[in-house]
Coordinates of N, CA and C in Angstrom, one line a residue:
X1 N 113.4 -7.1 32.9 CA 113.3 -6.4 34.1 C 111.8 -5.1 34.0
X2 N 110.8 -5.3 34.8 CA 110.0 -5.1 35.1 C 109.1 -3.7 35.2
X3 N 109.0 -3.2 33.5 CA 108.9 -1.6 33.1 C 107.3 -1.2 33.8
X4 N 107.3 -0.7 34.5 CA 105.9 -0.4 34.7 C 105.7 1.7 34.7
X5 N 104.8 2.1 33.8 CA 104.5 3.1 33.4 C 103.4 3.4 34.0
X6 N 103.3 4.5 34.8 CA 101.6 4.8 35.2 C 101.4 6.3 35.3
X7 N 99.9 6.1 35.3 CA 99.8 8.2 35.0 C 98.2 8.5 35.2
X8 N 98.1 9.7 35.6 CA 96.5 9.9 35.7 C 96.0 9.9 34.5
X9 N 94.9 9.0 34.2 CA 94.0 9.4 33.4 C 94.1 10.9 31.7
X10 N 95.3 10.3 30.6 CA 95.2 11.2 29.6 C 96.2 12.2 29.7
X11 N 97.2 11.7 30.5 CA 98.9 11.9 30.6 C 99.5 11.6 29.4
X12 N 99.1 10.7 28.9 CA 100.1 10.3 27.4 C 100.7 8.7 27.7
X13 N 100.4 8.2 29.1 CA 100.6 6.8 29.2 C 100.6 5.8 28.2
X14 N 99.4 5.8 27.4 CA 99.0 4.7 27.0 C 100.2 5.1 25.4
X15 N 99.6 6.3 24.7 CA 100.4 6.5 23.5 C 102.2 6.4 23.5
X16 N 102.6 6.6 24.9 CA 104.5 6.0 25.3 C 104.1 5.0 25.3
X17 N 103.7 4.3 25.9 CA 104.0 2.9 25.9 C 103.9 1.9 24.4
X18 N 103.1 2.1 23.3 CA 103.0 2.6 22.5 C 104.2 2.4 21.4
X19 N 104.3 3.8 21.8 CA 105.6 4.3 20.7 C 106.9 4.1 21.2
X20 N 107.0 3.6 22.4 CA 108.6 3.1 23.0 C 108.5 1.9 22.7
X21 N 107.9 1.0 22.1 CA 107.8 -0.6 21.8 C 108.7 -0.5 20.3
X22 N 108.4 0.8 20.0 CA 108.9 0.3 18.2 C 110.5 1.2 18.4
X23 N 110.7 1.8 19.0 CA 111.7 2.4 19.7 C 113.0 2.0 20.3
X24 N 112.5 0.2 20.9 CA 113.5 0.2 22.3 C 113.4 -0.8 22.1
X25 N 114.5 -2.0 21.6 CA 114.8 -2.8 21.7 C 114.0 -4.3 22.6
X26 N 114.4 -5.8 22.4 CA 113.8 -6.4 23.4 C 113.4 -6.1 24.6
X27 N 111.5 -5.7 24.5 CA 110.7 -5.2 25.4 C 109.2 -5.9 24.8
X28 N 109.1 -6.8 25.6 CA 107.8 -7.1 26.0 C 106.7 -5.9 26.3
X29 N 105.4 -6.8 26.0 CA 104.3 -5.4 26.6 C 103.3 -6.5 27.2
X30 N 103.0 -6.0 28.4 CA 101.6 -6.8 29.1 C 100.3 -6.0 28.4
X31 N 99.9 -6.8 28.1 CA 98.2 -6.8 27.3 C 97.4 -6.6 28.6
X32 N 96.6 -6.0 29.0 CA 96.5 -5.5 30.6 C 94.4 -6.5 29.9
X33 N 94.1 -7.4 30.9 CA 92.1 -7.1 30.7 C 91.5 -6.3 31.7
X34 N 90.1 -5.9 30.7 CA 89.8 -4.7 31.1 C 88.3 -5.5 31.0
X35 N 87.0 -4.7 31.7 CA 85.2 -5.0 31.6 C 85.0 -3.6 30.7
X36 N 85.7 -2.8 30.8 CA 85.3 -2.0 30.0 C 85.2 -1.6 28.3
X37 N 83.8 -1.4 27.4 CA 84.1 -1.5 26.4 C 85.3 -0.7 25.5
X38 N 85.8 -1.3 24.4 CA 86.8 -0.9 23.5 C 86.3 0.4 22.9
X39 N 87.0 1.2 22.9 CA 86.9 2.2 22.4 C 87.4 1.9 21.0
X40 N 87.2 3.0 19.8 CA 87.1 3.3 19.2 C 88.8 3.2 18.2
X41 N 89.1 2.0 17.5 CA 90.6 1.7 17.0 C 90.7 0.5 17.5
X42 N 90.4 0.1 19.4 CA 90.8 -0.4 20.3 C 90.8 -1.8 19.8
X43 N 91.9 -2.8 19.6 CA 92.0 -3.9 19.3 C 91.7 -5.2 19.9
X44 N 90.9 -6.3 20.3 CA 91.1 -7.5 21.2 C 92.6 -7.9 21.2
X45 N 92.9 -8.2 22.7 CA 94.5 -8.7 22.7 C 96.1 -7.8 22.3
X46 N 95.6 -6.4 21.8 CA 96.1 -5.3 21.6 C 96.2 -4.4 22.1
X47 N 95.2 -3.9 22.0 CA 95.0 -2.7 23.6 C 94.6 -3.1 24.5
X48 N 93.3 -4.2 24.8 CA 93.6 -5.0 26.6 C 92.6 -6.1 25.6
X49 N 92.5 -7.4 26.6 CA 91.8 -8.4 26.2 C 90.1 -8.2 27.4
X50 N 89.2 -7.9 26.5 CA 88.2 -7.2 27.0 C 87.2 -8.3 27.3
X51 N 86.9 -8.5 28.6 CA 85.9 -9.9 29.0 C 85.2 -9.1 29.8
X52 N 84.3 -10.2 30.6 CA 82.8 -9.4 30.8 C 83.6 -9.8 32.5
X53 N 82.3 -8.8 33.1 CA 82.0 -8.7 34.9 C 82.5 -10.1 35.3
X54 N 81.9 -10.7 35.4 CA 81.9 -12.7 35.5 C 83.3 -13.0 35.4
X55 N 84.0 -13.2 33.9 CA 85.1 -13.7 33.6 C 86.1 -12.9 34.5
X56 N 86.3 -11.6 34.6 CA 87.0 -11.1 35.3 C 87.2 -11.7 37.0
X57 N 86.1 -11.3 37.8 CA 85.8 -11.9 38.4 C 86.6 -13.4 38.6
X58 N 85.6 -14.0 38.2 CA 86.6 -15.7 37.9 C 88.1 -15.7 37.7
X59 N 88.5 -14.5 37.5 CA 90.0 -14.5 37.3 C 90.2 -14.6 38.5
X60 N 90.3 -13.4 39.0 CA 90.5 -12.8 40.4 C 90.2 -13.7 41.6
X61 N 89.4 -14.8 41.0 CA 88.9 -16.1 42.1 C 90.0 -17.0 42.4
X62 N 90.6 -17.1 41.2 CA 91.3 -17.9 40.5 C 92.9 -17.7 41.3
X63 N 93.2 -16.8 41.1 CA 94.1 -15.8 41.5 C 95.5 -15.9 40.7
X64 N 94.6 -15.3 38.9 CA 95.4 -15.2 38.9 C 96.0 -13.6 38.2
X65 N 96.0 -12.8 38.5 CA 95.9 -11.5 38.3 C 97.6 -11.2 39.4
X66 N 98.4 -10.6 38.5 CA 99.8 -10.0 39.6 C 99.0 -8.4 40.2
X67 N 97.8 -7.9 39.7 CA 97.6 -6.9 39.9 C 95.9 -6.9 39.7
X68 N 95.4 -6.0 40.2 CA 94.3 -5.7 39.6 C 93.3 -4.5 40.1
X69 N 92.4 -3.8 39.6 CA 91.7 -2.4 40.7 C 90.7 -2.5 39.4
X70 N 89.9 -2.0 40.4 CA 88.8 -1.2 39.8 C 88.9 0.9 39.5
X71 N 88.9 0.9 38.3 CA 89.1 2.4 38.0 C 88.5 2.9 36.8
X72 N 87.8 4.3 37.6 CA 87.1 4.8 36.8 C 85.7 3.8 36.5
X73 N 85.2 3.3 37.4 CA 84.0 2.2 37.6 C 84.4 0.8 36.1
X74 N 85.1 0.5 35.9 CA 85.8 -0.8 35.3 C 86.7 -1.1 36.1
X75 N 86.7 -3.0 35.9 CA 87.9 -3.3 36.5 C 88.9 -3.9 35.1
X76 N 90.2 -3.8 35.7 CA 91.3 -3.7 34.7 C 92.3 -4.6 35.3
X77 N 93.0 -5.8 35.0 CA 94.5 -6.0 35.7 C 94.8 -6.9 34.8
X78 N 96.5 -7.3 35.4 CA 97.5 -8.4 35.0 C 97.4 -9.3 35.3
X79 N 97.4 -10.5 33.8 CA 97.7 -11.5 34.3 C 99.4 -11.8 34.8
X80 N 99.4 -12.5 36.2 CA 100.5 -12.7 37.0 C 101.7 -13.5 35.5
X81 N 100.7 -15.1 35.3 CA 101.0 -15.9 34.0 C 102.1 -15.1 33.2
X82 N 101.1 -13.6 32.4 CA 102.2 -13.5 31.7 C 103.3 -12.9 32.1
X83 N 103.4 -12.1 33.1 CA 104.7 -11.4 34.0 C 105.9 -12.6 34.0
X84 N 105.5 -13.5 34.8 CA 105.9 -14.7 35.4 C 106.5 -15.1 33.6
X85 N 106.2 -15.8 32.7 CA 106.7 -16.0 31.4 C 107.4 -15.3 31.1
X86 N 107.5 -13.9 31.0 CA 108.3 -13.3 30.7 C 109.7 -13.0 30.6
X87 N 109.5 -13.0 32.7 CA 110.6 -12.7 33.6 C 111.3 -13.9 33.3
X88 N 110.7 -14.8 33.1 CA 111.4 -16.1 33.5 C 112.6 -16.3 32.4
X89 N 112.6 -15.8 31.2 CA 112.9 -15.9 29.7 C 114.4 -14.8 30.2
X90 N 113.8 -13.8 31.0 CA 114.8 -13.0 30.7 C 114.9 -11.8 29.9
X91 N 113.4 -12.0 29.8 CA 113.3 -10.6 29.0 C 112.6 -9.1 30.0
X92 N 112.7 -7.9 29.2 CA 111.8 -7.0 30.4 C 110.8 -6.9 29.4
X93 N 109.7 -6.5 30.5 CA 108.1 -6.2 29.7 C 107.9 -4.9 30.3
X94 N 107.0 -4.1 29.9 CA 106.6 -3.0 30.4 C 104.8 -3.7 30.0
X95 N 104.5 -2.3 31.2 CA 103.1 -2.7 31.2 C 102.9 -0.9 31.6
X96 N 101.5 -1.1 31.3 CA 101.2 0.5 31.0 C 99.5 0.2 31.9
X97 N 99.7 0.9 33.4 CA 99.1 1.1 33.9 C 98.7 1.7 35.0
X98 N 97.2 1.3 35.7 CA 97.0 2.9 36.6 C 97.8 2.8 38.2
X99 N 97.9 3.6 39.0 CA 98.2 3.9 39.9 C 98.2 2.7 41.4
X100 N 96.5 2.7 41.3 CA 96.5 1.3 41.9 C 96.8 0.2 41.9
X101 N 97.4 -0.3 40.7 CA 97.5 -1.6 40.1 C 99.0 -1.3 40.5
X102 N 99.7 0.0 40.3 CA 101.5 0.0 40.6 C 101.6 -0.5 41.8
X103 N 100.3 0.6 42.8 CA 101.2 0.3 44.0 C 100.6 -1.6 44.8
X104 N 100.0 -2.1 44.0 CA 99.8 -4.1 44.2 C 101.3 -4.5 43.7
X105 N 101.7 -4.3 42.2 CA 102.7 -4.3 41.7 C 104.0 -4.4 42.5
X106 N 104.1 -3.7 43.3 CA 105.5 -2.6 43.5 C 105.8 -3.6 45.0
X107 N 104.6 -3.9 45.4 CA 105.1 -4.6 47.1 C 105.3 -6.4 46.5
X108 N 104.7 -6.2 45.3 CA 105.1 -8.5 44.8 C 106.5 -7.9 43.9
X109 N 106.9 -6.8 42.8 CA 108.1 -6.6 42.4 C 108.9 -5.7 42.7
X110 N 109.3 -5.5 43.9 CA 110.0 -4.5 44.4 C 111.0 -3.8 43.5
X111 N 111.4 -4.7 43.1 CA 112.6 -4.4 42.0 C 112.0 -4.0 40.2
X112 N 111.0 -4.6 40.6 CA 110.5 -3.7 39.6 C 111.6 -1.6 39.0
X113 N 111.1 -1.4 37.9 CA 111.2 0.0 37.5 C 109.8 0.6 37.0
X114 N 109.6 2.1 38.0 CA 108.6 2.7 38.1 C 108.7 4.0 37.8
X115 N 107.4 4.0 36.2 CA 107.3 6.2 36.3 C 106.4 6.3 35.8
X116 N 106.5 7.7 36.7 CA 105.1 8.5 36.5 C 105.3 9.1 35.9
X117 N 104.0 9.0 34.5 CA 103.8 10.1 33.5 C 103.1 11.3 34.0
X118 N 103.3 12.4 34.0 CA 102.0 13.6 34.4 C 102.4 14.4 32.9
X119 N 100.8 15.3 32.8 CA 100.7 16.1 32.2 C 101.5 17.4 32.7
X120 N 101.7 18.4 31.7 CA 102.2 19.7 32.0 C 101.4 20.7 33.3
X121 N 100.1 20.6 33.1 CA 99.1 21.0 34.4 C 98.2 20.9 34.6
X122 N 97.3 20.3 35.6 CA 96.2 20.2 35.1 C 94.5 20.7 34.1
X123 N 95.4 22.0 33.9 CA 94.5 22.3 32.3 C 94.7 21.5 31.3
X124 N 96.2 21.0 30.7 CA 96.4 20.4 30.0 C 96.0 19.4 30.0
X125 N 95.8 18.9 31.4 CA 95.5 17.4 31.4 C 93.5 17.3 31.4
X126 N 93.2 18.1 31.5 CA 91.6 18.3 31.4 C 91.5 18.9 29.4
X127 N 92.2 19.5 28.9 CA 92.4 19.6 27.6 C 92.2 18.4 27.1
X128 N 93.7 17.6 27.7 CA 93.7 16.4 26.8 C 92.5 15.4 27.0
X129 N 92.2 15.1 28.2 CA 90.3 14.4 28.1 C 89.3 14.6 27.3
X130 N 89.3 16.1 27.5 CA 87.8 16.3 26.6 C 88.4 16.4 25.0
X131 N 89.6 16.4 24.1 CA 90.2 16.7 23.5 C 90.2 14.7 22.6
X132 N 90.2 13.5 23.7 CA 89.9 12.6 23.4 C 88.4 11.8 22.8
X133 N 87.3 13.0 23.3 CA 85.8 12.3 22.8 C 85.8 11.6 23.4
X134 N 85.8 11.0 24.3 CA 85.4 9.3 25.0 C 84.5 9.5 26.3
X135 N 84.7 10.4 27.1 CA 83.8 10.4 28.2 C 82.9 11.8 28.0
X136 N 82.3 11.5 29.0 CA 80.8 12.8 29.5 C 82.0 13.1 30.6
X137 N 81.0 14.8 30.5 CA 81.7 15.6 30.8 C 82.0 15.7 33.1
X138 N 81.1 15.0 33.0 CA 80.7 13.8 34.5 C 82.3 12.9 34.7
X139 N 82.5 12.3 33.6 CA 83.2 11.3 33.9 C 84.8 12.0 33.5
X140 N 85.1 13.0 32.7 CA 85.9 14.0 33.1 C 86.4 14.4 34.3
X141 N 85.5 15.0 34.8 CA 85.8 16.0 36.7 C 85.6 14.4 37.2
X142 N 85.3 13.2 37.1 CA 85.7 12.2 38.0 C 87.3 12.2 37.7
X143 N 87.8 12.4 36.5 CA 89.3 11.4 35.7 C 90.3 12.9 36.5
X144 N 89.5 14.0 36.7 CA 90.7 15.0 37.1 C 90.1 14.7 38.8
X145 N 89.0 15.3 39.4 CA 90.3 15.1 40.8 C 90.5 13.7 41.0
X146 N 90.4 13.2 40.9 CA 91.7 11.3 41.0 C 92.6 11.3 40.8
X147 N 92.5 12.4 39.9 CA 94.3 13.1 39.4 C 95.3 13.4 39.8
X148 N 94.7 14.5 41.1 CA 94.9 14.9 41.9 C 95.4 14.4 43.0
X149 N 94.8 13.4 43.7 CA 95.1 12.6 44.2 C 96.4 11.6 43.7
X150 N 96.3 10.8 42.6 CA 97.3 10.3 41.9 C 98.6 11.1 41.8
X151 N 98.6 12.5 41.3 CA 100.0 13.1 41.1 C 100.6 13.4 42.5
X152 N 99.5 13.8 43.6 CA 100.6 13.9 45.1 C 101.2 12.6 45.5
X153 N 101.0 11.3 44.8 CA 101.8 10.4 45.4 C 103.1 10.5 44.4
X154 N 103.3 11.1 43.4 CA 104.4 11.0 43.1 C 105.7 10.6 43.2
X155 N 106.4 10.8 44.8 CA 107.2 10.1 45.6 C 107.4 8.7 45.8
X156 N 106.5 8.1 45.3 CA 106.5 6.7 45.6 C 107.3 5.9 44.5
X157 N 107.1 6.6 43.3 CA 108.3 6.0 41.9 C 109.7 6.2 41.9
X158 N 109.7 5.9 41.2 CA 111.3 5.6 40.6 C 112.0 7.0 39.5
X159 N 111.0 7.3 38.4 CA 111.2 8.5 37.6 C 110.1 9.4 37.2
X160 N 109.8 10.3 37.3 CA 108.9 10.7 36.6 C 108.8 11.5 35.5
X161 N 108.2 11.2 34.1 CA 108.1 12.5 32.8 C 106.9 13.3 33.0
X162 N 107.1 14.3 33.1 CA 106.3 16.0 32.7 C 106.5 15.9 31.0
X163 N 105.3 15.0 30.5 CA 104.5 14.3 29.4 C 104.6 16.5 28.4
X164 N 105.1 17.1 28.6 CA 104.8 18.1 27.4 C 105.2 18.3 26.2
X165 N 105.6 17.7 25.6 CA 105.6 17.7 24.0 C 106.2 15.9 24.1
X166 N 105.3 15.3 23.0 CA 105.8 13.6 23.4 C 107.1 13.4 22.5
X167 N 107.7 13.5 22.1 CA 109.1 13.5 21.3 C 110.1 13.3 22.3
X168 N 110.3 14.5 23.4 CA 110.9 14.6 24.6 C 110.6 13.4 25.6
X169 N 109.1 13.4 25.8 CA 108.9 12.0 26.2 C 109.4 11.1 26.6
X170 N 108.9 10.6 25.0 CA 109.9 9.2 24.7 C 111.3 9.6 24.7
X171 N 111.7 9.5 24.4 CA 113.1 10.1 24.4 C 113.5 10.1 25.9
X172 N 113.3 10.8 26.6 CA 113.0 10.4 28.3 C 113.0 9.2 28.8
X173 N 111.8 8.8 28.3 CA 111.1 6.9 28.7 C 112.3 6.0 27.7
X174 N 113.1 6.2 27.1 CA 113.8 5.7 26.0 C 115.2 5.5 26.9
X175 N 115.6 7.1 27.8 CA 116.4 7.1 28.2 C 117.1 6.3 29.7
X176 N 115.0 6.8 30.3 CA 115.7 6.1 31.9 C 115.6 4.4 31.4
X177 N 114.6 3.8 30.4 CA 115.0 2.2 29.8 C 116.7 2.0 29.6
X178 N 117.0 2.5 28.8 CA 118.8 2.1 28.6 C 119.0 2.3 29.4
X179 N 119.2 3.4 30.6 CA 120.5 4.0 31.5 C 119.7 2.5 33.1
X180 N 118.4 1.8 33.0 CA 118.5 1.0 34.2 C 118.7 -0.4 33.6
X181 N 118.9 -0.9 32.5 CA 119.6 -1.6 31.3 C 120.7 -2.0 31.9
X182 N 121.5 -1.1 32.4 CA 122.6 -1.1 32.7 C 123.4 -0.9 34.5
X183 N 122.2 -0.8 34.8 CA 122.8 -0.1 36.3 C 123.4 -2.2 36.7
X184 N 124.2 -1.9 37.6 CA 125.0 -2.8 38.0 C 123.9 -3.6 38.9
X185 N 123.6 -3.8 40.0 CA 122.2 -4.5 40.5 C 121.6 -5.4 39.4
X186 N 120.9 -4.7 38.3 CA 120.1 -5.5 38.0 C 121.3 -5.9 36.7
X187 N 122.5 -6.7 36.5 CA 123.5 -6.9 35.4 C 123.8 -8.2 36.0
X188 N 123.8 -9.9 35.0 CA 124.5 -10.3 35.4 C 125.8 -10.8 34.4
X189 N 127.2 -10.7 34.6 CA 127.7 -11.5 33.4 C 128.3 -12.0 34.4
X190 N 128.8 -13.1 32.7 CA 129.1 -14.3 33.6 C 131.3 -14.3 32.1

């Protein structure tokens, strides 16, 4: 099963995706490619594959991405080969991506599971973005403006998690994944 967790910047999707892999068994993780610089503590191949714009564009030209988009001035993409390899093995794979990428994946993998994460309020979202101390005020304003449009499209997804408290949001995400693993349309019994 393709499990896509998406959210506006600052809603907590990356933290949820990191922590859910510690609590839900048999869950592969897709490491995205990006042209942005690493943030403090991010390691190559764990947080992202950090590449140049030229390398990224060459990958686009070769059709290597299942989805890709320009987000907040940087390119992000998911390698199609990674997804296909894991899915062909019959394993579940978790993706942490933005709404543009999720729309592309929905067209390519309509049977996937699409989970939208939001902060409890715009004020809370703004506070989280400022707390990260990784973006200038102008960038935070741009991310907040984009969040309004992203949140307006919440009905496009299968589930919504309001991330008020990390522990509760993590429990909800685990419950959604486990329930979907039991869905009769996803089972192959012999």
